[in-house]
PDB file of N, CA, C and O in Angstrom:
ATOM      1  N   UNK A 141     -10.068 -10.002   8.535  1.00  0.00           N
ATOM      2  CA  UNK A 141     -10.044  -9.172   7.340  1.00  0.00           C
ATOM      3  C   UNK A 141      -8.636  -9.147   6.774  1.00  0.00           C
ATOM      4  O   UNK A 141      -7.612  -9.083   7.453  1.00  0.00           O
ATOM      5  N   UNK A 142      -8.711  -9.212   5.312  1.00  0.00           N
ATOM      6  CA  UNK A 142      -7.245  -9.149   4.656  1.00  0.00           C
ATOM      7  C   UNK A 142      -7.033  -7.802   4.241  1.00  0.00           C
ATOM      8  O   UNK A 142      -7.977  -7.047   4.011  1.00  0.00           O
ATOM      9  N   UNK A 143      -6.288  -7.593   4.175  1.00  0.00           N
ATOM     10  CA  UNK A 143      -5.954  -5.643   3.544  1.00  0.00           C
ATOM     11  C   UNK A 143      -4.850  -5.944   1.608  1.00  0.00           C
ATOM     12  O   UNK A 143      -3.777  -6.370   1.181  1.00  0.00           O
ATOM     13  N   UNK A 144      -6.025  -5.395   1.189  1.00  0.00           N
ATOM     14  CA  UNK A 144      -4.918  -5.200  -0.142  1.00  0.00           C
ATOM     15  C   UNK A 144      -4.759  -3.317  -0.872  1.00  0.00           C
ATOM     16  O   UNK A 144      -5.410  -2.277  -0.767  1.00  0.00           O
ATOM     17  N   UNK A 145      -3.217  -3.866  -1.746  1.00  0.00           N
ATOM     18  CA  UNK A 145      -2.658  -2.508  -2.022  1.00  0.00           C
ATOM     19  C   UNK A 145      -3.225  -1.572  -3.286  1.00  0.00           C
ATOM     20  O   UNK A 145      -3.542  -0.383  -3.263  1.00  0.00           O
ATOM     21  N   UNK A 146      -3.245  -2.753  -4.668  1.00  0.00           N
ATOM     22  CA  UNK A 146      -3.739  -3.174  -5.629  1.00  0.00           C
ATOM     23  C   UNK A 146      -4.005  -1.353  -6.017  1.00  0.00           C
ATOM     24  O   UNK A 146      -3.486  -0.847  -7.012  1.00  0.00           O
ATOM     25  N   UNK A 147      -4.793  -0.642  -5.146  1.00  0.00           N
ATOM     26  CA  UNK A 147      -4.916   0.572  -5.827  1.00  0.00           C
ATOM     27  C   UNK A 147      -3.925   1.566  -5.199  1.00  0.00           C
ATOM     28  O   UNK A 147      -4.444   2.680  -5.274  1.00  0.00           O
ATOM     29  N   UNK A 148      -2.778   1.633  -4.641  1.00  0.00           N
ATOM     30  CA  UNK A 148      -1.591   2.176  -4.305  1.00  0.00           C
ATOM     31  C   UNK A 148      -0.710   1.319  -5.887  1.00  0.00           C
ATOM     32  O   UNK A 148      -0.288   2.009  -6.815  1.00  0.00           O
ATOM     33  N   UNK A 149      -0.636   0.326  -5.876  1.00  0.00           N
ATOM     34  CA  UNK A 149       0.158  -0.012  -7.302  1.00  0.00           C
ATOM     35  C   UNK A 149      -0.533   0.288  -8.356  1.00  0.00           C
ATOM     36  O   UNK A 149       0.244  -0.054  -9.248  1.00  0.00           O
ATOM     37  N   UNK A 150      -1.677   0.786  -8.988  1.00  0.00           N
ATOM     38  CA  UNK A 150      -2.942   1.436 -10.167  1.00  0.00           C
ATOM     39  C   UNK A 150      -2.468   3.083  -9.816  1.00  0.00           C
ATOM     40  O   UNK A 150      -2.276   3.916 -10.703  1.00  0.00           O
ATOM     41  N   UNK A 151      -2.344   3.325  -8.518  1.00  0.00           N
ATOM     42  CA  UNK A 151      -1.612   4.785  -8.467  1.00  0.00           C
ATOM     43  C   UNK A 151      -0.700   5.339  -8.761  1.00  0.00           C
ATOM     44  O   UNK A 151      -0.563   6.509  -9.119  1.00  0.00           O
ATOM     45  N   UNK A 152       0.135   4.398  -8.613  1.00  0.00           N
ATOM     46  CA  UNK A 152       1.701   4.710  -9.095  1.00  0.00           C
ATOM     47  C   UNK A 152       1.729   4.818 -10.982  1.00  0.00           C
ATOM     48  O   UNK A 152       2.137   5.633 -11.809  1.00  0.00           O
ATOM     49  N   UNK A 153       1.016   3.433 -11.006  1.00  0.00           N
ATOM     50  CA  UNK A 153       0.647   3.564 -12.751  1.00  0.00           C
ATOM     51  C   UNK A 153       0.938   4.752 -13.252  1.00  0.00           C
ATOM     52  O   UNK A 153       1.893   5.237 -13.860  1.00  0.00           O
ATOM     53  N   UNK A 154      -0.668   5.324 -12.648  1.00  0.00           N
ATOM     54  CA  UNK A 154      -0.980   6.509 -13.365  1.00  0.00           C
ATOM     55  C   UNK A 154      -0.263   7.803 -12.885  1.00  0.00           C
ATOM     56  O   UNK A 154      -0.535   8.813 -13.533  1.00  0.00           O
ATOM     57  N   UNK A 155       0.618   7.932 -11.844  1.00  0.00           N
ATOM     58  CA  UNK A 155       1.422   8.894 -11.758  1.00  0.00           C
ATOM     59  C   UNK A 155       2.877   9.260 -12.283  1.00  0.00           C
ATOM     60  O   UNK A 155       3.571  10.277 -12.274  1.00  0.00           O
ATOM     61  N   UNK A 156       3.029   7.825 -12.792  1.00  0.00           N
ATOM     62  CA  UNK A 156       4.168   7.265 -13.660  1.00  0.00           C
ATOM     63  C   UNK A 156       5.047   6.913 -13.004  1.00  0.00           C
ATOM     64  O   UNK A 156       6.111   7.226 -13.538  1.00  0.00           O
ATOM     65  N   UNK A 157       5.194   6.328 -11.950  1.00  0.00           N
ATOM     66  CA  UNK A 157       6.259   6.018 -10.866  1.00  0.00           C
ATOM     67  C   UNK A 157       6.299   4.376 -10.767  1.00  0.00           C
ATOM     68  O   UNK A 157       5.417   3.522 -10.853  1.00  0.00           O
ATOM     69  N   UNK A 158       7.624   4.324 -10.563  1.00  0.00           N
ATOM     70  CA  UNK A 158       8.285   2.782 -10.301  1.00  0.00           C
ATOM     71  C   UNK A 158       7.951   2.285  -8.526  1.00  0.00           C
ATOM     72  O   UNK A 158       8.246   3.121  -7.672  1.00  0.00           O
ATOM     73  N   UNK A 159       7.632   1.570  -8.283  1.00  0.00           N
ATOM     74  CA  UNK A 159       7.917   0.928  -6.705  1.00  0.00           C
ATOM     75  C   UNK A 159       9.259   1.666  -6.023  1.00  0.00           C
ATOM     76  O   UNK A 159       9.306   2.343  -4.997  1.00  0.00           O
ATOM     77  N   UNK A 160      10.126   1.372  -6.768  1.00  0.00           N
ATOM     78  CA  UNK A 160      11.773   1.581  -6.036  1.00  0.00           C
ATOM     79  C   UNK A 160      11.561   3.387  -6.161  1.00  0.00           C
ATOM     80  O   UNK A 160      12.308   3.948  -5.360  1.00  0.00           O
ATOM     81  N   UNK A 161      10.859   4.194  -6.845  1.00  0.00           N
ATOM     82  CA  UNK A 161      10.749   5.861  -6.697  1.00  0.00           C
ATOM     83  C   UNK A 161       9.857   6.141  -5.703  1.00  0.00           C
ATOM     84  O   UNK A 161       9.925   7.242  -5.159  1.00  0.00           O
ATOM     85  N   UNK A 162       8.644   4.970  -5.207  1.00  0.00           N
ATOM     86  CA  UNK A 162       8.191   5.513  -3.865  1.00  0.00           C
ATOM     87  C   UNK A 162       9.076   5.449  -2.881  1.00  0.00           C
ATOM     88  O   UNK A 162       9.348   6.320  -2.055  1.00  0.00           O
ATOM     89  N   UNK A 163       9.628   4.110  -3.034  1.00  0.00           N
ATOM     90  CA  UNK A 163      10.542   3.662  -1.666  1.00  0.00           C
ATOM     91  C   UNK A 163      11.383   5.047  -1.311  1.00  0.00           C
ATOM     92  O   UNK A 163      11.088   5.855  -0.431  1.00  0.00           O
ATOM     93  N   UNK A 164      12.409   5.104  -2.145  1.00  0.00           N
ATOM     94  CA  UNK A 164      12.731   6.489  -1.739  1.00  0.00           C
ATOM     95  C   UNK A 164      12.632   7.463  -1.865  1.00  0.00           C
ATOM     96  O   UNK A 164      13.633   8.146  -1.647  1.00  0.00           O
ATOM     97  N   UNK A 165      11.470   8.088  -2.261  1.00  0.00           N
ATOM     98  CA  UNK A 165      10.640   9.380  -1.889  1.00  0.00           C
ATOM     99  C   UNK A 165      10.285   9.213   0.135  1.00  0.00           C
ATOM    100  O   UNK A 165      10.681  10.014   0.982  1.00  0.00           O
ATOM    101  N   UNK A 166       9.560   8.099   0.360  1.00  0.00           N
ATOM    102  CA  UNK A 166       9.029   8.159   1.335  1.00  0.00           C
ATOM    103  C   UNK A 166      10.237   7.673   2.351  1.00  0.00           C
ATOM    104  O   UNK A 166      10.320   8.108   3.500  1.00  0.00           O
ATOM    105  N   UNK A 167      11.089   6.797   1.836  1.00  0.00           N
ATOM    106  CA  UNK A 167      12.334   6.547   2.754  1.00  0.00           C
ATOM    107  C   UNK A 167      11.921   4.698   3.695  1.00  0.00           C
ATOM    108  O   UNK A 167      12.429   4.307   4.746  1.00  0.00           O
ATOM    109  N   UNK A 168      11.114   4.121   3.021  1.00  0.00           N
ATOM    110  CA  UNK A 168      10.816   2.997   3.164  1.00  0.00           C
ATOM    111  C   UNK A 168      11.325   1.969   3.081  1.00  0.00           C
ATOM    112  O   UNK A 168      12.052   2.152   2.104  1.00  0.00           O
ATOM    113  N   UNK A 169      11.537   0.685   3.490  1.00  0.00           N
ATOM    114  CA  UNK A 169      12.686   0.082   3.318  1.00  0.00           C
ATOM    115  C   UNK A 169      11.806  -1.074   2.652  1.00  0.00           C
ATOM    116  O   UNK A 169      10.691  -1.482   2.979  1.00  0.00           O
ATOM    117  N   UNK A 170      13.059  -1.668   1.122  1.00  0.00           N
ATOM    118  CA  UNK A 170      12.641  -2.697   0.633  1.00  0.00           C
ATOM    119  C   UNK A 170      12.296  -3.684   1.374  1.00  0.00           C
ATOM    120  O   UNK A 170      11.999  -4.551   0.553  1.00  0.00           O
ATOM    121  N   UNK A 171      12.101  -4.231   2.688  1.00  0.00           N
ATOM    122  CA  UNK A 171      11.211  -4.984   3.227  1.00  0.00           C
ATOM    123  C   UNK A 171       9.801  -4.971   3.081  1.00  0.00           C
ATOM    124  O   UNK A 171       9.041  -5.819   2.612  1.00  0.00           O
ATOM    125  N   UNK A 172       9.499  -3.336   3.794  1.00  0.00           N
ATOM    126  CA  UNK A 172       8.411  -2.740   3.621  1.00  0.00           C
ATOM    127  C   UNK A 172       7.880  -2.901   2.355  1.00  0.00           C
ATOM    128  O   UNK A 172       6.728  -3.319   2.233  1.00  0.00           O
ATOM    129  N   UNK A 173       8.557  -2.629   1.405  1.00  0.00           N
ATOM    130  CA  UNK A 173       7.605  -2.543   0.409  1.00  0.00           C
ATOM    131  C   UNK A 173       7.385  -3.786  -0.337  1.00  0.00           C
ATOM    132  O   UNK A 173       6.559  -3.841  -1.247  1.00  0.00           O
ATOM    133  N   UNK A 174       8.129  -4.822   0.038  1.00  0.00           N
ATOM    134  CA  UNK A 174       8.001  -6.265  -0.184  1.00  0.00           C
ATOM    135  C   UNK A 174       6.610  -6.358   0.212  1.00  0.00           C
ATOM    136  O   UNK A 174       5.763  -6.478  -0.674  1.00  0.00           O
ATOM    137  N   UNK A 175       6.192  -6.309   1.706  1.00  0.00           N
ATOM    138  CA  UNK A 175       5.310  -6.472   2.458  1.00  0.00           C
ATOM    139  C   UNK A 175       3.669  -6.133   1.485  1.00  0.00           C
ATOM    140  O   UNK A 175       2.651  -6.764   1.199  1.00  0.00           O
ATOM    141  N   UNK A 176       4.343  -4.483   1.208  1.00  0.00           N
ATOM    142  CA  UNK A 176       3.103  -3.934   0.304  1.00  0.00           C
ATOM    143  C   UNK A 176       2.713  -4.691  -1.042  1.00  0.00           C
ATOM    144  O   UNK A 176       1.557  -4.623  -1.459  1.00  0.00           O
ATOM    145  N   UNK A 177       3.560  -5.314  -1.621  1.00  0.00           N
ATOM    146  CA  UNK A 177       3.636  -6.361  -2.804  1.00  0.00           C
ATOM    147  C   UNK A 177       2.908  -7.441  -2.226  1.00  0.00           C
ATOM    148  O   UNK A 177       1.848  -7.885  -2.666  1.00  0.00           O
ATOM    149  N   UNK A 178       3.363  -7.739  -1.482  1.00  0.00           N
ATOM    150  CA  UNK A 178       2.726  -9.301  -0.417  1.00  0.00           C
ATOM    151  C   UNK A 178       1.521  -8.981   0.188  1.00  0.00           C
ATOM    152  O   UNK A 178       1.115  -9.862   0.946  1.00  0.00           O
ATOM    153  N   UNK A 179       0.432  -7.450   0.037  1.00  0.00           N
ATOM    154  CA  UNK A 179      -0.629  -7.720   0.641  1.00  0.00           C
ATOM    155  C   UNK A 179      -1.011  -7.658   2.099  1.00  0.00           C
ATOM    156  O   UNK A 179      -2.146  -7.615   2.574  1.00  0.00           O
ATOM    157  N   UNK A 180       0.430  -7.663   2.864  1.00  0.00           N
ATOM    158  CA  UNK A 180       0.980  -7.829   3.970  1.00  0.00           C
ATOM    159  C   UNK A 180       0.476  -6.309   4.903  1.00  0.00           C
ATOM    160  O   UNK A 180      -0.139  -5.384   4.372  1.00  0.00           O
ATOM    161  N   UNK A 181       0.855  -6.334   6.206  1.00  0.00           N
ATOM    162  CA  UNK A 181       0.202  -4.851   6.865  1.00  0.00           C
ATOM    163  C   UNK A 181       1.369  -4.534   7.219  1.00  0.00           C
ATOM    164  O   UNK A 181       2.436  -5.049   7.554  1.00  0.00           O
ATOM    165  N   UNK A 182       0.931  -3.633   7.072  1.00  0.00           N
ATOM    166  CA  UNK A 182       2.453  -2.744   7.559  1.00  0.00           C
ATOM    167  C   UNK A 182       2.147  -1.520   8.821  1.00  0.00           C
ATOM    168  O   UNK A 182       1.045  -1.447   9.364  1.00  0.00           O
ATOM    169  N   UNK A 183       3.073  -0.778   9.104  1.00  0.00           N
ATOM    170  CA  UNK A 183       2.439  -0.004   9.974  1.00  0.00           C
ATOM    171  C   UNK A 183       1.970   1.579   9.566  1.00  0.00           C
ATOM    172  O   UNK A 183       2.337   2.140   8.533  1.00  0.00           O
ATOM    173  N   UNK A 184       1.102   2.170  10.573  1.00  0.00           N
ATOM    174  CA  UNK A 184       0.263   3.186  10.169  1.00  0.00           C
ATOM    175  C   UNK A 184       1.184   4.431   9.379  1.00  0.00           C
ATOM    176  O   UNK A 184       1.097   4.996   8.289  1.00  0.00           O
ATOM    177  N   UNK A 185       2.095   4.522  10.545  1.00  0.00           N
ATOM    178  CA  UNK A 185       3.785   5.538   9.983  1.00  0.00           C
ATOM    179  C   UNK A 185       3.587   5.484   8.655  1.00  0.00           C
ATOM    180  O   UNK A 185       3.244   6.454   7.979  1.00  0.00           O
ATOM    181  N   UNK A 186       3.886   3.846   8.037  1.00  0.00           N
ATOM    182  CA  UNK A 186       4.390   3.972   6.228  1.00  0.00           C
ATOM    183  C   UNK A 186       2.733   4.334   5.608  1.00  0.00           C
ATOM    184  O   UNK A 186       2.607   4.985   4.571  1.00  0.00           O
ATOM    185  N   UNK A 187       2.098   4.065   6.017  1.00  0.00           N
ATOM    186  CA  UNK A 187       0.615   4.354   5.038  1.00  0.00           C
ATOM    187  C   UNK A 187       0.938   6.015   5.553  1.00  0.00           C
ATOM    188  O   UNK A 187       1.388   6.827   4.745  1.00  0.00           O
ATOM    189  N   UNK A 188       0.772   6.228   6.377  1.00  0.00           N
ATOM    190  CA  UNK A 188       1.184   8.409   6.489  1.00  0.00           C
ATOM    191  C   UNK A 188       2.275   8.886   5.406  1.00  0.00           C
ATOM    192  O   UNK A 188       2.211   9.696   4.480  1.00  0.00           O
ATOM    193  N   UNK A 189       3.084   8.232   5.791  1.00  0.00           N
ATOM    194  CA  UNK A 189       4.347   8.577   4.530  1.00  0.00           C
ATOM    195  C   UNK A 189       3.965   8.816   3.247  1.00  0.00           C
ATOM    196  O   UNK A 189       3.870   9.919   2.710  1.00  0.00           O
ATOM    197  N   UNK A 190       3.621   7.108   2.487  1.00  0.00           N
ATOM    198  CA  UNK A 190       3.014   6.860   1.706  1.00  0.00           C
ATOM    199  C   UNK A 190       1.601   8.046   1.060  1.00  0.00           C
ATOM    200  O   UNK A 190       1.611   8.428  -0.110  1.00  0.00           O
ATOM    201  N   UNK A 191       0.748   8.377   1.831  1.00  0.00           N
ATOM    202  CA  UNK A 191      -0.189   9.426   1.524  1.00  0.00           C
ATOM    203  C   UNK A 191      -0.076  10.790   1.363  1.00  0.00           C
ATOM    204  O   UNK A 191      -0.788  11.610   0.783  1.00  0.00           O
ATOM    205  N   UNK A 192       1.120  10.893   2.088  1.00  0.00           N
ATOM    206  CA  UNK A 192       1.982  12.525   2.306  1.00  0.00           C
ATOM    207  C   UNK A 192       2.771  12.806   0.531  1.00  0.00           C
ATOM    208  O   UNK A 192       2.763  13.791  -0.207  1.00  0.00           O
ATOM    209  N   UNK A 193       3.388  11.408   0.385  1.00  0.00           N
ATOM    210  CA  UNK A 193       4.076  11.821  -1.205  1.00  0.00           C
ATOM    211  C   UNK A 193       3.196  11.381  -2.175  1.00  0.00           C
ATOM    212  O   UNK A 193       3.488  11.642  -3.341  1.00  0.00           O
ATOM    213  N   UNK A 194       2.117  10.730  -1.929  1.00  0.00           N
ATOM    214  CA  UNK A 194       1.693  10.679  -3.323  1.00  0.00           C
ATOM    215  C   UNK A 194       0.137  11.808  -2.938  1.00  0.00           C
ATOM    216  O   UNK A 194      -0.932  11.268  -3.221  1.00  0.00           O
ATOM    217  N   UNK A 195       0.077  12.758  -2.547  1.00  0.00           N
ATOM    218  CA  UNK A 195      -0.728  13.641  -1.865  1.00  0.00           C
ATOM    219  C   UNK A 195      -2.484  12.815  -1.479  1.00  0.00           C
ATOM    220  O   UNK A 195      -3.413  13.487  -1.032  1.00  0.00           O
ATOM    221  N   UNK A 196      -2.589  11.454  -1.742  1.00  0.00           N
ATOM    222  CA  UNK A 196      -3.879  11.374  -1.137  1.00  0.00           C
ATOM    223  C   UNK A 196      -4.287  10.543  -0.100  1.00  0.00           C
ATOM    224  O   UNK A 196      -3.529  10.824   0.828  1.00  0.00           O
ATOM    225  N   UNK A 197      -5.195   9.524   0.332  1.00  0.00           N
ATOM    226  CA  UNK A 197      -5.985   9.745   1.530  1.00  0.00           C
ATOM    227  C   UNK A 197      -5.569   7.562   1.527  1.00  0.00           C
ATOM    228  O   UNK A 197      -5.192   6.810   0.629  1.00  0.00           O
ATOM    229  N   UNK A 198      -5.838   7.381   2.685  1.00  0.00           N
ATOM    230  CA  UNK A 198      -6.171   6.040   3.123  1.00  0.00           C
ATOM    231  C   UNK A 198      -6.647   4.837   1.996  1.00  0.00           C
ATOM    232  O   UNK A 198      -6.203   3.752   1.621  1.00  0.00           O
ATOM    233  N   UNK A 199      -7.736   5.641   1.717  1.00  0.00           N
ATOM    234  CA  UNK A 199      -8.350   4.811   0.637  1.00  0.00           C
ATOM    235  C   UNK A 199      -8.385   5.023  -0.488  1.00  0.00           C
ATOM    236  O   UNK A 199      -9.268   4.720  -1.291  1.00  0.00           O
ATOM    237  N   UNK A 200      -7.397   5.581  -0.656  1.00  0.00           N
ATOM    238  CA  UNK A 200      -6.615   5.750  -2.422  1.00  0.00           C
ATOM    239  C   UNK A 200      -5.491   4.376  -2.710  1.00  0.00           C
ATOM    240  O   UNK A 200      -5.028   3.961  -3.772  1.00  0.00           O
ATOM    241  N   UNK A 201      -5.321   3.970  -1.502  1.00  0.00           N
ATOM    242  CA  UNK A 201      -3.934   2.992  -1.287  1.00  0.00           C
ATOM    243  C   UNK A 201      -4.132   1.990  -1.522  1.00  0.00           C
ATOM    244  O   UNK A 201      -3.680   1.188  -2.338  1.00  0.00           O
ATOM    245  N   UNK A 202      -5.352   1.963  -0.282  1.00  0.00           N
ATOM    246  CA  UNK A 202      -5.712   0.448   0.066  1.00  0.00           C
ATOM    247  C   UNK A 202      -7.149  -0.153   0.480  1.00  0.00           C
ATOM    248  O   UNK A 202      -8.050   0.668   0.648  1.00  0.00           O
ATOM    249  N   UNK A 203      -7.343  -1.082   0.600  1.00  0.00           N
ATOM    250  CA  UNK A 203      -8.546  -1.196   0.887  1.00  0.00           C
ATOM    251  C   UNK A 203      -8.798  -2.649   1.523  1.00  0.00           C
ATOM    252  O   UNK A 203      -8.358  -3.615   0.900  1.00  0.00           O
ATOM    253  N   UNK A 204      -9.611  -2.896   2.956  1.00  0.00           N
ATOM    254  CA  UNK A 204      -9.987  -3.886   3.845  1.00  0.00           C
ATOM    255  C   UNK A 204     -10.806  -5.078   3.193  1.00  0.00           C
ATOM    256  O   UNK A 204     -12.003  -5.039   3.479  1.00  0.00           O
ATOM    257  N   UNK A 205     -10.488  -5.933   2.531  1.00  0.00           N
ATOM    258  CA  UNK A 205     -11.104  -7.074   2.177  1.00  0.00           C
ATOM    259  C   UNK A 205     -11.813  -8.142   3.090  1.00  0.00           C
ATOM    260  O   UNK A 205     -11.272  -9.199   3.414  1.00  0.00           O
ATOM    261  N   UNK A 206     -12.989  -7.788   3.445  1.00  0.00           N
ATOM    262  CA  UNK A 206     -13.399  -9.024   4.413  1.00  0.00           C
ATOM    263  C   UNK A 206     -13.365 -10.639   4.384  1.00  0.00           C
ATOM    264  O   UNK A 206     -13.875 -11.386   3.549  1.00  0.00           O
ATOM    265  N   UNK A 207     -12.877 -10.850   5.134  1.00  0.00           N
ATOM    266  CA  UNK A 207     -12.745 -13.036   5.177  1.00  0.00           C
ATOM    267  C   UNK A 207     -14.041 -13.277   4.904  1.00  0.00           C
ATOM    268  O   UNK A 207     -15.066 -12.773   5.364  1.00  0.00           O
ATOM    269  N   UNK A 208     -13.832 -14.253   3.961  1.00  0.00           N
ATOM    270  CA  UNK A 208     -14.963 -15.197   3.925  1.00  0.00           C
ATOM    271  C   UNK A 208     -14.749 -16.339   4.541  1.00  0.00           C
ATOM    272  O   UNK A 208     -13.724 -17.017   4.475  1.00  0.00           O
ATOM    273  N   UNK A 209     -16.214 -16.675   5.457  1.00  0.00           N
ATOM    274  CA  UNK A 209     -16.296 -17.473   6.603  1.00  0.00           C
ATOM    275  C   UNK A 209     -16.634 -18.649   5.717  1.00  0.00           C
ATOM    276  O   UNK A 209     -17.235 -18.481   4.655  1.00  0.00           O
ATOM    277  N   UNK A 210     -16.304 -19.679   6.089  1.00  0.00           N
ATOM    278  CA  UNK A 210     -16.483 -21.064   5.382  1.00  0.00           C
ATOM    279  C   UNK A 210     -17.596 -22.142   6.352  1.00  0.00           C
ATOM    280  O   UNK A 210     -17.325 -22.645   7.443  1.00  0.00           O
ATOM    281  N   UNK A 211     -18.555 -22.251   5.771  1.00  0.00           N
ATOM    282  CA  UNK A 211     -19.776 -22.629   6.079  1.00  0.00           C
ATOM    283  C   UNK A 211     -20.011 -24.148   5.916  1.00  0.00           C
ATOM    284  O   UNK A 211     -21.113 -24.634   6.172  1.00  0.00           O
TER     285      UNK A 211
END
């Protein structure tokens, strides 16, 4: 399974916030949030962080994309 962010960056949109104003709200390091750009996993810590400042839940962020098996 791939994990994308896509609605953590549609969140920020609409809350009016830049990437670089989460980073340091939550105290994340531009790696990290490279990572979140890249689709990439990160660990559970920054998704807690992450949900704590923008006040909502797991699946406001992100969401588990299943592999497609090649037949």
């Amino acid at each position: 399974m791939d994990v994308s962010y896509n609605k953590l960056f549609k969140l920020l949109i609409d809350k009016s916030m830049k990437k670089t104003d989460l980073r340091m709200a939550t105290g994340i390091s531009p790696n990290t949030l490279t990572k979140l750009s890249n689709n990439e996993y990160v660990s559970m810590e920054v998704l807690v962080k992450i949900c704590r400042v923008l006040d909502c839940d797991f699946s406001d962020i992100m969401e588990i994309i299943p592999i497609k098996k090649h037949e």
